[in-house]
Each structure stands twice: as structure tokens, then as C-alpha cells.
């Protein structure tokens, strides 16, 4: 099976702009999660989608949003970019076993730089 | 917030030696997972250990879990230069709908 893919891999934006990142999960995986990784805060959970429904959201401002399509592909959007949004954004897909999140498989990430 | 705290934060060893990393977590869990990240890249899943397991092996990796102490350890035997990476433990929280990651251990293997 093909792994999790993320596009674009690198992105440079300026403050105030908005950005959309895309994630295609492993075939058959219905859960897609997004994480932000920065040197200062480490890996932080953004949100998780399952069958087009957002089930949980991390502690991020409303500028961060996402959605999932019927084919399980997901997008996340960040509006009004700030310098602090510069980070590696990771997407992960998984299945569920016994009511618990199973192994999460991560994509290569999108490196966002805000100038 | 970080569920897991990893120890040590950084570790340098000679190639061929064994590397041990520890992870402590705060709440009860269904499973604990270990991931590897090469510099600036995505996370690679290494091993998942369920709460009713005490030890698990995968190749040169050995993971232990002590739920009474809320801790886990990852042992990499006969280390290789390619093992140089950051290693993270992660636990499902919030009703098992997200993973919370530890702070990570930066492992450097000296050839």
C-alpha cells in the first residue's frame, strides 16, 4: 500500500496570508490526524477526523481549521498567518482496534515558513 | 501539554553499543507507541505495546511497559549509524482520539 502523502512538502508564506495543506491517508484508513511540530513546543495535536467528522481538537486558535472528504483525504487551513505558525505540519492516518487509536502512520510533513 | 517525558533528552554512544531510552506518562493508557524521526522528516512507527503486555520485541528493538510506574523503555541493541534520530513515545488520550507525544530523546551514534 502507498503511504501517507502530504502536499506541498515546502511552503513559504508571508504574515497575514492563508495556507491550505493536503493529506492523503493510507487506503482504508478513515482516521486522519494533524500535528504541529516546533522546536519550542514539540509535537502538538491539532485535530482528528474520522469519516468526515472532527472528533477532537487541540488547543489551537480558530485560525487553524480542517476538513475531511468522503474519500478520507484531509486538508488543513491556517488563516492570517503569524510568524509563530512556522513549523513542520504532520498528518497521520490510522485505523481503530477495540475502541482505541491504533498505529498511526505519518506522512513526510509540510514545512511551512512564515516570513 | 506533554503526556510523556523522555529521559535522557540526548544520548551519544559508540556504534555497536546498546541504547536505552525511558518514557514516563501521566494517565492510564490502552497502549504506548514508539516513533523515530530523522532530522526534519516524518515520524516512523517502531512498535506498539498494549497495556496488558509487559515486553515486546521487534528486530533489534525491545520495549518494556510498567503500567504501575507509568513508564516504558526502548532498548536498541547493537546500534548502527543509521539509528541516529530522535525517538518519541506517544500515548492515546482524550478518549483515544489523539496521540500525545513525549519530549523525545535525541540519539547520536558515533561511528
PDB file of C-alpha atoms in Angstrom, chain A residues 12 22 27-28 36 40 49 85-87 105:
ATOM      1  CA  UNK A  12       6.871  29.880   2.193  1.00  0.00           C
ATOM      2  CA  UNK A  22      -3.303  18.484   1.968  1.00  0.00           C
ATOM      3  CA  UNK A  27      -6.043   3.356   1.600  1.00  0.00           C
ATOM      4  CA  UNK A  28      -8.678   2.042   4.007  1.00  0.00           C
ATOM      5  CA  UNK A  36       2.284  20.699  14.521  1.00  0.00           C
ATOM      6  CA  UNK A  40       9.898  25.027  21.317  1.00  0.00           C
ATOM      7  CA  UNK A  49     -11.118  13.490  11.657  1.00  0.00           C
ATOM      8  CA  UNK A  85       2.993  29.334  12.693  1.00  0.00           C
ATOM      9  CA  UNK A  86       6.292  28.371  11.103  1.00  0.00           C
ATOM     10  CA  UNK A  87       6.531  24.661  11.761  1.00  0.00           C
ATOM     11  CA  UNK A 105       1.279   6.209  10.119  1.00  0.00           C
TER      12      UNK A 105
END
